[in-house]
């Protein structure tokens, strides 16, 4: 019976779907943004992993409420408190076994890869004092950054936004 119900992964996924079903329409609309913030991908291996984020980077009040509900439901864990609190998915099994999340990952895999690359490049830019040599060069990566800013700005960290905007401004100056 345990195996027929999907084991632990199936039970976790069913409980997560129950939580989603009980959300108000505005919260249900905001859920993808929060869930995608908690996911990272490895494009080479074609895998998804849980991503840890600072709770204070959640600027949308709906994301904050959703995070609190997911923490209460034990789908997300919080480490620390106050401004320095970090949150992440509590169970890696959610990535593959929670239909809502698995569908989001599949549909947004390319964007998640772009976000991951931009995050790494923005961190290098920050470490090097925001030196222009560390901005995106003309070409595909810059076009991906422009597209992400245009279509998915709300799904990007402030550091990525600042980096992409600086790279685009530098390209305009060239």
PDB file of N, CA and C in Angstrom, residues 4-104:
ATOM      1  N   UNK A   4       2.212   1.698  -3.440  1.00  0.00           N
ATOM      2  CA  UNK A   4       1.120   2.071  -4.339  1.00  0.00           C
ATOM      3  C   UNK A   4       0.756   3.546  -4.203  1.00  0.00           C
ATOM      4  N   UNK A   5       0.952   4.096  -3.042  1.00  0.00           N
ATOM      5  CA  UNK A   5       0.656   5.517  -2.806  1.00  0.00           C
ATOM      6  C   UNK A   5       1.819   6.424  -3.180  1.00  0.00           C
ATOM      7  N   UNK A   6       2.915   5.833  -3.645  1.00  0.00           N
ATOM      8  CA  UNK A   6       4.053   6.643  -4.064  1.00  0.00           C
ATOM      9  C   UNK A   6       5.094   6.842  -2.988  1.00  0.00           C
ATOM     10  N   UNK A   7       5.005   6.089  -1.899  1.00  0.00           N
ATOM     11  CA  UNK A   7       5.991   6.200  -0.838  1.00  0.00           C
ATOM     12  C   UNK A   7       6.017   7.586  -0.226  1.00  0.00           C
ATOM     13  N   UNK A   8       7.124   7.894   0.396  1.00  0.00           N
ATOM     14  CA  UNK A   8       7.286   9.189   1.051  1.00  0.00           C
ATOM     15  C   UNK A   8       7.162  10.338   0.054  1.00  0.00           C
ATOM     16  N   UNK A   9       7.779  10.175  -1.127  1.00  0.00           N
ATOM     17  CA  UNK A   9       7.723  11.231  -2.143  1.00  0.00           C
ATOM     18  C   UNK A   9       6.291  11.528  -2.564  1.00  0.00           C
ATOM     19  N   UNK A  10       5.499  10.466  -2.743  1.00  0.00           N
ATOM     20  CA  UNK A  10       4.100  10.649  -3.123  1.00  0.00           C
ATOM     21  C   UNK A  10       3.301  11.358  -2.045  1.00  0.00           C
ATOM     22  N   UNK A  11       3.563  11.013  -0.789  1.00  0.00           N
ATOM     23  CA  UNK A  11       2.862  11.651   0.324  1.00  0.00           C
ATOM     24  C   UNK A  11       3.213  13.131   0.408  1.00  0.00           C
ATOM     25  N   UNK A  12       4.495  13.446   0.252  1.00  0.00           N
ATOM     26  CA  UNK A  12       4.922  14.845   0.292  1.00  0.00           C
ATOM     27  C   UNK A  12       4.263  15.628  -0.840  1.00  0.00           C
ATOM     28  N   UNK A  13       4.251  15.048  -2.042  1.00  0.00           N
ATOM     29  CA  UNK A  13       3.666  15.724  -3.195  1.00  0.00           C
ATOM     30  C   UNK A  13       2.172  15.948  -3.000  1.00  0.00           C
ATOM     31  N   UNK A  14       1.459  14.960  -2.474  1.00  0.00           N
ATOM     32  CA  UNK A  14       0.017  15.121  -2.235  1.00  0.00           C
ATOM     33  C   UNK A  14      -0.252  16.242  -1.247  1.00  0.00           C
ATOM     34  N   UNK A  15       0.546  16.306  -0.194  1.00  0.00           N
ATOM     35  CA  UNK A  15       0.366  17.367   0.798  1.00  0.00           C
ATOM     36  C   UNK A  15       0.667  18.742   0.187  1.00  0.00           C
ATOM     37  N   UNK A  16       1.679  18.814  -0.653  1.00  0.00           N
ATOM     38  CA  UNK A  16       2.008  20.078  -1.317  1.00  0.00           C
ATOM     39  C   UNK A  16       0.864  20.511  -2.235  1.00  0.00           C
ATOM     40  N   UNK A  17       0.280  19.571  -2.959  1.00  0.00           N
ATOM     41  CA  UNK A  17      -0.844  19.902  -3.838  1.00  0.00           C
ATOM     42  C   UNK A  17      -2.056  20.351  -3.030  1.00  0.00           C
ATOM     43  N   UNK A  18      -2.252  19.778  -1.851  1.00  0.00           N
ATOM     44  CA  UNK A  18      -3.350  20.218  -0.977  1.00  0.00           C
ATOM     45  C   UNK A  18      -3.140  21.672  -0.574  1.00  0.00           C
ATOM     46  N   UNK A  19      -1.903  22.005  -0.242  1.00  0.00           N
ATOM     47  CA  UNK A  19      -1.598  23.385   0.130  1.00  0.00           C
ATOM     48  C   UNK A  19      -1.924  24.327  -1.023  1.00  0.00           C
ATOM     49  N   UNK A  20      -1.526  23.972  -2.242  1.00  0.00           N
ATOM     50  CA  UNK A  20      -1.788  24.805  -3.409  1.00  0.00           C
ATOM     51  C   UNK A  20      -3.295  24.965  -3.626  1.00  0.00           C
ATOM     52  N   UNK A  21      -4.034  23.874  -3.487  1.00  0.00           N
ATOM     53  CA  UNK A  21      -5.484  23.921  -3.703  1.00  0.00           C
ATOM     54  C   UNK A  21      -6.170  24.874  -2.730  1.00  0.00           C
ATOM     55  N   UNK A  22      -5.596  25.063  -1.554  1.00  0.00           N
ATOM     56  CA  UNK A  22      -6.199  25.940  -0.553  1.00  0.00           C
ATOM     57  C   UNK A  22      -5.778  27.390  -0.653  1.00  0.00           C
ATOM     58  N   UNK A  23      -4.953  27.732  -1.632  1.00  0.00           N
ATOM     59  CA  UNK A  23      -4.491  29.116  -1.769  1.00  0.00           C
ATOM     60  C   UNK A  23      -5.530  29.988  -2.451  1.00  0.00           C
ATOM     61  N   UNK A  24      -5.544  31.250  -2.090  1.00  0.00           N
ATOM     62  CA  UNK A  24      -6.391  32.223  -2.778  1.00  0.00           C
ATOM     63  C   UNK A  24      -5.826  32.433  -4.182  1.00  0.00           C
ATOM     64  N   UNK A  25      -6.635  32.906  -5.131  1.00  0.00           N
ATOM     65  CA  UNK A  25      -6.118  33.145  -6.486  1.00  0.00           C
ATOM     66  C   UNK A  25      -4.881  34.046  -6.535  1.00  0.00           C
ATOM     67  N   UNK A  26      -4.808  35.146  -5.770  1.00  0.00           N
ATOM     68  CA  UNK A  26      -3.581  35.963  -5.830  1.00  0.00           C
ATOM     69  C   UNK A  26      -2.333  35.207  -5.358  1.00  0.00           C
ATOM     70  N   UNK A  27      -2.489  34.383  -4.334  1.00  0.00           N
ATOM     71  CA  UNK A  27      -1.345  33.613  -3.860  1.00  0.00           C
ATOM     72  C   UNK A  27      -0.979  32.514  -4.857  1.00  0.00           C
ATOM     73  N   UNK A  28      -1.969  31.882  -5.433  1.00  0.00           N
ATOM     74  CA  UNK A  28      -1.704  30.836  -6.428  1.00  0.00           C
ATOM     75  C   UNK A  28      -0.979  31.435  -7.635  1.00  0.00           C
ATOM     76  N   UNK A  29      -1.340  32.661  -7.993  1.00  0.00           N
ATOM     77  CA  UNK A  29      -0.692  33.353  -9.113  1.00  0.00           C
ATOM     78  C   UNK A  29       0.776  33.666  -8.803  1.00  0.00           C
ATOM     79  N   UNK A  30       1.085  33.948  -7.538  1.00  0.00           N
ATOM     80  CA  UNK A  30       2.450  34.310  -7.141  1.00  0.00           C
ATOM     81  C   UNK A  30       3.328  33.091  -6.855  1.00  0.00           C
ATOM     82  N   UNK A  31       2.720  31.930  -6.702  1.00  0.00           N
ATOM     83  CA  UNK A  31       3.471  30.733  -6.318  1.00  0.00           C
ATOM     84  C   UNK A  31       4.606  30.388  -7.281  1.00  0.00           C
ATOM     85  N   UNK A  32       4.408  30.422  -8.597  1.00  0.00           N
ATOM     86  CA  UNK A  32       5.524  30.065  -9.486  1.00  0.00           C
ATOM     87  C   UNK A  32       6.774  30.905  -9.256  1.00  0.00           C
ATOM     88  N   UNK A  33       6.611  32.186  -9.028  1.00  0.00           N
ATOM     89  CA  UNK A  33       7.770  33.048  -8.800  1.00  0.00           C
ATOM     90  C   UNK A  33       8.572  32.634  -7.583  1.00  0.00           C
ATOM     91  N   UNK A  34       7.879  32.305  -6.496  1.00  0.00           N
ATOM     92  CA  UNK A  34       8.587  31.874  -5.294  1.00  0.00           C
ATOM     93  C   UNK A  34       9.235  30.518  -5.506  1.00  0.00           C
ATOM     94  N   UNK A  35       8.488  29.582  -6.087  1.00  0.00           N
ATOM     95  CA  UNK A  35       9.051  28.239  -6.276  1.00  0.00           C
ATOM     96  C   UNK A  35      10.280  28.274  -7.182  1.00  0.00           C
ATOM     97  N   UNK A  36      10.231  29.052  -8.251  1.00  0.00           N
ATOM     98  CA  UNK A  36      11.381  29.125  -9.149  1.00  0.00           C
ATOM     99  C   UNK A  36      12.583  29.777  -8.472  1.00  0.00           C
ATOM    100  N   UNK A  37      12.332  30.680  -7.527  1.00  0.00           N
ATOM    101  CA  UNK A  37      13.441  31.283  -6.779  1.00  0.00           C
ATOM    102  C   UNK A  37      14.160  30.242  -5.934  1.00  0.00           C
ATOM    103  N   UNK A  38      13.465  29.163  -5.595  1.00  0.00           N
ATOM    104  CA  UNK A  38      14.016  28.123  -4.729  1.00  0.00           C
ATOM    105  C   UNK A  38      14.612  26.956  -5.508  1.00  0.00           C
ATOM    106  N   UNK A  39      14.780  27.145  -6.823  1.00  0.00           N
ATOM    107  CA  UNK A  39      15.296  26.072  -7.678  1.00  0.00           C
ATOM    108  C   UNK A  39      16.489  26.567  -8.476  1.00  0.00           C
ATOM    109  N   UNK A  40      17.463  25.693  -8.621  1.00  0.00           N
ATOM    110  CA  UNK A  40      18.604  25.945  -9.486  1.00  0.00           C
ATOM    111  C   UNK A  40      18.706  24.760 -10.437  1.00  0.00           C
ATOM    112  N   UNK A  41      19.336  24.958 -11.579  1.00  0.00           N
ATOM    113  CA  UNK A  41      19.489  23.855 -12.534  1.00  0.00           C
ATOM    114  C   UNK A  41      20.933  23.731 -12.978  1.00  0.00           C
ATOM    115  N   UNK A  42      21.276  22.526 -13.374  1.00  0.00           N
ATOM    116  CA  UNK A  42      22.554  22.242 -13.993  1.00  0.00           C
ATOM    117  C   UNK A  42      22.227  21.847 -15.425  1.00  0.00           C
ATOM    118  N   UNK A  43      22.506  22.751 -16.351  1.00  0.00           N
ATOM    119  CA  UNK A  43      22.140  22.492 -17.743  1.00  0.00           C
ATOM    120  C   UNK A  43      22.921  21.331 -18.339  1.00  0.00           C
ATOM    121  N   UNK A  44      24.147  21.127 -17.904  1.00  0.00           N
ATOM    122  CA  UNK A  44      24.968  20.035 -18.434  1.00  0.00           C
ATOM    123  C   UNK A  44      24.372  18.690 -18.043  1.00  0.00           C
ATOM    124  N   UNK A  45      24.021  18.554 -16.778  1.00  0.00           N
ATOM    125  CA  UNK A  45      23.473  17.295 -16.266  1.00  0.00           C
ATOM    126  C   UNK A  45      21.963  17.198 -16.458  1.00  0.00           C
ATOM    127  N   UNK A  46      21.343  18.332 -16.837  1.00  0.00           N
ATOM    128  CA  UNK A  46      19.891  18.421 -17.000  1.00  0.00           C
ATOM    129  C   UNK A  46      19.165  18.021 -15.721  1.00  0.00           C
ATOM    130  N   UNK A  47      19.645  18.573 -14.599  1.00  0.00           N
ATOM    131  CA  UNK A  47      19.052  18.283 -13.297  1.00  0.00           C
ATOM    132  C   UNK A  47      18.677  19.580 -12.588  1.00  0.00           C
ATOM    133  N   UNK A  48      17.770  19.451 -11.646  1.00  0.00           N
ATOM    134  CA  UNK A  48      17.368  20.574 -10.805  1.00  0.00           C
ATOM    135  C   UNK A  48      17.758  20.259  -9.366  1.00  0.00           C
ATOM    136  N   UNK A  49      18.120  21.300  -8.637  1.00  0.00           N
ATOM    137  CA  UNK A  49      18.467  21.162  -7.223  1.00  0.00           C
ATOM    138  C   UNK A  49      17.808  22.301  -6.458  1.00  0.00           C
ATOM    139  N   UNK A  50      17.723  22.112  -5.148  1.00  0.00           N
ATOM    140  CA  UNK A  50      17.182  23.172  -4.300  1.00  0.00           C
ATOM    141  C   UNK A  50      18.192  24.313  -4.222  1.00  0.00           C
ATOM    142  N   UNK A  51      17.680  25.513  -4.199  1.00  0.00           N
ATOM    143  CA  UNK A  51      18.501  26.727  -4.129  1.00  0.00           C
ATOM    144  C   UNK A  51      18.172  27.452  -2.836  1.00  0.00           C
ATOM    145  N   UNK A  52      19.171  27.892  -2.133  1.00  0.00           N
ATOM    146  CA  UNK A  52      18.975  28.641  -0.894  1.00  0.00           C
ATOM    147  C   UNK A  52      18.960  30.126  -1.225  1.00  0.00           C
ATOM    148  N   UNK A  53      17.976  30.821  -0.671  1.00  0.00           N
ATOM    149  CA  UNK A  53      17.888  32.263  -0.896  1.00  0.00           C
ATOM    150  C   UNK A  53      17.717  32.980   0.444  1.00  0.00           C
ATOM    151  N   UNK A  54      18.079  34.228   0.455  1.00  0.00           N
ATOM    152  CA  UNK A  54      17.841  35.060   1.646  1.00  0.00           C
ATOM    153  C   UNK A  54      16.362  35.435   1.667  1.00  0.00           C
ATOM    154  N   UNK A  55      15.757  35.286   2.814  1.00  0.00           N
ATOM    155  CA  UNK A  55      14.328  35.595   2.950  1.00  0.00           C
ATOM    156  C   UNK A  55      14.058  37.067   2.661  1.00  0.00           C
ATOM    157  N   UNK A  56      15.020  37.933   3.003  1.00  0.00           N
ATOM    158  CA  UNK A  56      14.791  39.361   2.794  1.00  0.00           C
ATOM    159  C   UNK A  56      14.877  39.770   1.321  1.00  0.00           C
ATOM    160  N   UNK A  57      15.210  38.839   0.428  1.00  0.00           N
ATOM    161  CA  UNK A  57      15.173  39.161  -1.002  1.00  0.00           C
ATOM    162  C   UNK A  57      13.762  39.020  -1.568  1.00  0.00           C
ATOM    163  N   UNK A  58      12.850  38.487  -0.772  1.00  0.00           N
ATOM    164  CA  UNK A  58      11.459  38.367  -1.207  1.00  0.00           C
ATOM    165  C   UNK A  58      10.803  39.730  -1.054  1.00  0.00           C
ATOM    166  N   UNK A  59      10.576  40.391  -2.183  1.00  0.00           N
ATOM    167  CA  UNK A  59      10.047  41.753  -2.149  1.00  0.00           C
ATOM    168  C   UNK A  59       8.531  41.794  -2.288  1.00  0.00           C
ATOM    169  N   UNK A  60       7.962  40.771  -2.870  1.00  0.00           N
ATOM    170  CA  UNK A  60       6.518  40.693  -3.075  1.00  0.00           C
ATOM    171  C   UNK A  60       5.881  40.160  -1.789  1.00  0.00           C
ATOM    172  N   UNK A  61       4.927  40.886  -1.239  1.00  0.00           N
ATOM    173  CA  UNK A  61       4.266  40.471   0.006  1.00  0.00           C
ATOM    174  C   UNK A  61       3.634  39.087  -0.142  1.00  0.00           C
ATOM    175  N   UNK A  62       3.165  38.758  -1.342  1.00  0.00           N
ATOM    176  CA  UNK A  62       2.581  37.430  -1.553  1.00  0.00           C
ATOM    177  C   UNK A  62       3.645  36.345  -1.423  1.00  0.00           C
ATOM    178  N   UNK A  63       4.859  36.619  -1.885  1.00  0.00           N
ATOM    179  CA  UNK A  63       5.943  35.643  -1.757  1.00  0.00           C
ATOM    180  C   UNK A  63       6.299  35.420  -0.284  1.00  0.00           C
ATOM    181  N   UNK A  64       6.259  36.479   0.487  1.00  0.00           N
ATOM    182  CA  UNK A  64       6.552  36.362   1.923  1.00  0.00           C
ATOM    183  C   UNK A  64       5.485  35.494   2.592  1.00  0.00           C
ATOM    184  N   UNK A  65       4.223  35.764   2.279  1.00  0.00           N
ATOM    185  CA  UNK A  65       3.144  34.957   2.859  1.00  0.00           C
ATOM    186  C   UNK A  65       3.244  33.499   2.408  1.00  0.00           C
ATOM    187  N   UNK A  66       3.541  33.291   1.137  1.00  0.00           N
ATOM    188  CA  UNK A  66       3.704  31.918   0.633  1.00  0.00           C
ATOM    189  C   UNK A  66       4.869  31.207   1.322  1.00  0.00           C
ATOM    190  N   UNK A  67       5.975  31.916   1.487  1.00  0.00           N
ATOM    191  CA  UNK A  67       7.127  31.317   2.172  1.00  0.00           C
ATOM    192  C   UNK A  67       6.733  30.897   3.576  1.00  0.00           C
ATOM    193  N   UNK A  68       6.002  31.743   4.276  1.00  0.00           N
ATOM    194  CA  UNK A  68       5.559  31.413   5.633  1.00  0.00           C
ATOM    195  C   UNK A  68       4.655  30.174   5.624  1.00  0.00           C
ATOM    196  N   UNK A  69       3.761  30.100   4.663  1.00  0.00           N
ATOM    197  CA  UNK A  69       2.872  28.928   4.579  1.00  0.00           C
ATOM    198  C   UNK A  69       3.643  27.660   4.232  1.00  0.00           C
ATOM    199  N   UNK A  70       4.597  27.778   3.323  1.00  0.00           N
ATOM    200  CA  UNK A  70       5.408  26.614   2.955  1.00  0.00           C
ATOM    201  C   UNK A  70       6.304  26.173   4.109  1.00  0.00           C
ATOM    202  N   UNK A  71       6.771  27.124   4.898  1.00  0.00           N
ATOM    203  CA  UNK A  71       7.552  26.782   6.089  1.00  0.00           C
ATOM    204  C   UNK A  71       6.659  26.078   7.103  1.00  0.00           C
ATOM    205  N   UNK A  72       5.459  26.622   7.327  1.00  0.00           N
ATOM    206  CA  UNK A  72       4.528  26.005   8.274  1.00  0.00           C
ATOM    207  C   UNK A  72       4.152  24.587   7.829  1.00  0.00           C
ATOM    208  N   UNK A  73       4.040  24.384   6.515  1.00  0.00           N
ATOM    209  CA  UNK A  73       3.709  23.063   5.986  1.00  0.00           C
ATOM    210  C   UNK A  73       4.909  22.140   5.885  1.00  0.00           C
ATOM    211  N   UNK A  74       6.078  22.653   6.226  1.00  0.00           N
ATOM    212  CA  UNK A  74       7.340  21.906   6.208  1.00  0.00           C
ATOM    213  C   UNK A  74       7.792  21.512   4.802  1.00  0.00           C
ATOM    214  N   UNK A  75       7.429  22.327   3.828  1.00  0.00           N
ATOM    215  CA  UNK A  75       7.912  22.137   2.460  1.00  0.00           C
ATOM    216  C   UNK A  75       9.156  22.984   2.221  1.00  0.00           C
ATOM    217  N   UNK A  76       9.307  24.025   3.025  1.00  0.00           N
ATOM    218  CA  UNK A  76      10.455  24.923   2.979  1.00  0.00           C
ATOM    219  C   UNK A  76      10.993  25.025   4.400  1.00  0.00           C
ATOM    220  N   UNK A  77      12.305  25.113   4.514  1.00  0.00           N
ATOM    221  CA  UNK A  77      12.924  25.291   5.833  1.00  0.00           C
ATOM    222  C   UNK A  77      13.596  26.654   5.875  1.00  0.00           C
ATOM    223  N   UNK A  78      13.623  27.220   7.062  1.00  0.00           N
ATOM    224  CA  UNK A  78      14.278  28.509   7.287  1.00  0.00           C
ATOM    225  C   UNK A  78      15.437  28.292   8.243  1.00  0.00           C
ATOM    226  N   UNK A  79      16.552  28.886   7.917  1.00  0.00           N
ATOM    227  CA  UNK A  79      17.734  28.820   8.766  1.00  0.00           C
ATOM    228  C   UNK A  79      18.042  30.238   9.209  1.00  0.00           C
ATOM    229  N   UNK A  80      17.943  30.486  10.482  1.00  0.00           N
ATOM    230  CA  UNK A  80      18.165  31.823  11.001  1.00  0.00           C
ATOM    231  C   UNK A  80      16.846  32.567  11.123  1.00  0.00           C
ATOM    232  N   UNK A  81      16.956  33.813  11.533  1.00  0.00           N
ATOM    233  CA  UNK A  81      15.752  34.625  11.685  1.00  0.00           C
ATOM    234  C   UNK A  81      16.071  36.055  11.272  1.00  0.00           C
ATOM    235  N   UNK A  82      15.043  36.838  11.161  1.00  0.00           N
ATOM    236  CA  UNK A  82      15.213  38.240  10.793  1.00  0.00           C
ATOM    237  C   UNK A  82      15.719  38.410   9.374  1.00  0.00           C
ATOM    238  N   UNK A  83      16.472  39.487   9.156  1.00  0.00           N
ATOM    239  CA  UNK A  83      16.935  39.813   7.810  1.00  0.00           C
ATOM    240  C   UNK A  83      17.892  38.787   7.238  1.00  0.00           C
ATOM    241  N   UNK A  84      18.623  38.087   8.081  1.00  0.00           N
ATOM    242  CA  UNK A  84      19.609  37.135   7.593  1.00  0.00           C
ATOM    243  C   UNK A  84      19.080  35.735   7.364  1.00  0.00           C
ATOM    244  N   UNK A  85      17.794  35.515   7.573  1.00  0.00           N
ATOM    245  CA  UNK A  85      17.229  34.173   7.424  1.00  0.00           C
ATOM    246  C   UNK A  85      17.388  33.668   5.991  1.00  0.00           C
ATOM    247  N   UNK A  86      17.749  32.404   5.904  1.00  0.00           N
ATOM    248  CA  UNK A  86      17.881  31.748   4.601  1.00  0.00           C
ATOM    249  C   UNK A  86      16.765  30.713   4.490  1.00  0.00           C
ATOM    250  N   UNK A  87      16.211  30.566   3.286  1.00  0.00           N
ATOM    251  CA  UNK A  87      15.169  29.559   3.092  1.00  0.00           C
ATOM    252  C   UNK A  87      15.529  28.675   1.905  1.00  0.00           C
ATOM    253  N   UNK A  88      15.033  27.433   1.960  1.00  0.00           N
ATOM    254  CA  UNK A  88      15.243  26.495   0.857  1.00  0.00           C
ATOM    255  C   UNK A  88      14.177  25.410   0.945  1.00  0.00           C
ATOM    256  N   UNK A  89      14.001  24.692  -0.146  1.00  0.00           N
ATOM    257  CA  UNK A  89      13.084  23.562  -0.143  1.00  0.00           C
ATOM    258  C   UNK A  89      13.540  22.558   0.902  1.00  0.00           C
ATOM    259  N   UNK A  90      12.601  21.997   1.631  1.00  0.00           N
ATOM    260  CA  UNK A  90      12.941  21.061   2.696  1.00  0.00           C
ATOM    261  C   UNK A  90      13.281  19.675   2.165  1.00  0.00           C
ATOM    262  N   UNK A  91      12.729  19.331   1.015  1.00  0.00           N
ATOM    263  CA  UNK A  91      12.895  17.983   0.474  1.00  0.00           C
ATOM    264  C   UNK A  91      13.268  18.060  -0.999  1.00  0.00           C
ATOM    265  N   UNK A  92      14.407  17.504  -1.371  1.00  0.00           N
ATOM    266  CA  UNK A  92      14.794  17.462  -2.788  1.00  0.00           C
ATOM    267  C   UNK A  92      13.751  16.683  -3.593  1.00  0.00           C
ATOM    268  N   UNK A  93      13.042  15.763  -2.941  1.00  0.00           N
ATOM    269  CA  UNK A  93      12.021  14.960  -3.626  1.00  0.00           C
ATOM    270  C   UNK A  93      10.934  15.838  -4.242  1.00  0.00           C
ATOM    271  N   UNK A  94      10.718  17.016  -3.681  1.00  0.00           N
ATOM    272  CA  UNK A  94       9.707  17.922  -4.232  1.00  0.00           C
ATOM    273  C   UNK A  94      10.014  18.308  -5.676  1.00  0.00           C
ATOM    274  N   UNK A  95      11.295  18.400  -6.008  1.00  0.00           N
ATOM    275  CA  UNK A  95      11.711  18.832  -7.346  1.00  0.00           C
ATOM    276  C   UNK A  95      11.157  17.915  -8.438  1.00  0.00           C
ATOM    277  N   UNK A  96      11.115  16.644  -8.180  1.00  0.00           N
ATOM    278  CA  UNK A  96      10.674  15.687  -9.196  1.00  0.00           C
ATOM    279  C   UNK A  96       9.271  15.164  -8.951  1.00  0.00           C
ATOM    280  N   UNK A  97       8.837  15.126  -7.694  1.00  0.00           N
ATOM    281  CA  UNK A  97       7.583  14.449  -7.372  1.00  0.00           C
ATOM    282  C   UNK A  97       6.403  15.369  -7.114  1.00  0.00           C
ATOM    283  N   UNK A  98       6.632  16.655  -6.958  1.00  0.00           N
ATOM    284  CA  UNK A  98       5.520  17.590  -6.782  1.00  0.00           C
ATOM    285  C   UNK A  98       5.154  18.072  -8.181  1.00  0.00           C
ATOM    286  N   UNK A  99       4.002  17.653  -8.710  1.00  0.00           N
ATOM    287  CA  UNK A  99       3.659  17.995 -10.094  1.00  0.00           C
ATOM    288  C   UNK A  99       3.726  19.485 -10.409  1.00  0.00           C
ATOM    289  N   UNK A 100       3.252  20.315  -9.518  1.00  0.00           N
ATOM    290  CA  UNK A 100       3.283  21.758  -9.751  1.00  0.00           C
ATOM    291  C   UNK A 100       4.709  22.242  -9.963  1.00  0.00           C
ATOM    292  N   UNK A 101       5.615  21.831  -9.096  1.00  0.00           N
ATOM    293  CA  UNK A 101       6.999  22.266  -9.179  1.00  0.00           C
ATOM    294  C   UNK A 101       7.724  21.618 -10.359  1.00  0.00           C
ATOM    295  N   UNK A 102       7.502  20.341 -10.571  1.00  0.00           N
ATOM    296  CA  UNK A 102       8.161  19.644 -11.682  1.00  0.00           C
ATOM    297  C   UNK A 102       7.785  20.269 -13.021  1.00  0.00           C
ATOM    298  N   UNK A 103       6.524  20.654 -13.169  1.00  0.00           N
ATOM    299  CA  UNK A 103       6.066  21.301 -14.407  1.00  0.00           C
ATOM    300  C   UNK A 103       6.726  22.665 -14.571  1.00  0.00           C
ATOM    301  N   UNK A 104       6.816  23.434 -13.498  1.00  0.00           N
ATOM    302  CA  UNK A 104       7.477  24.744 -13.566  1.00  0.00           C
ATOM    303  C   UNK A 104       8.934  24.589 -13.990  1.00  0.00           C
TER     304      UNK A 104
END
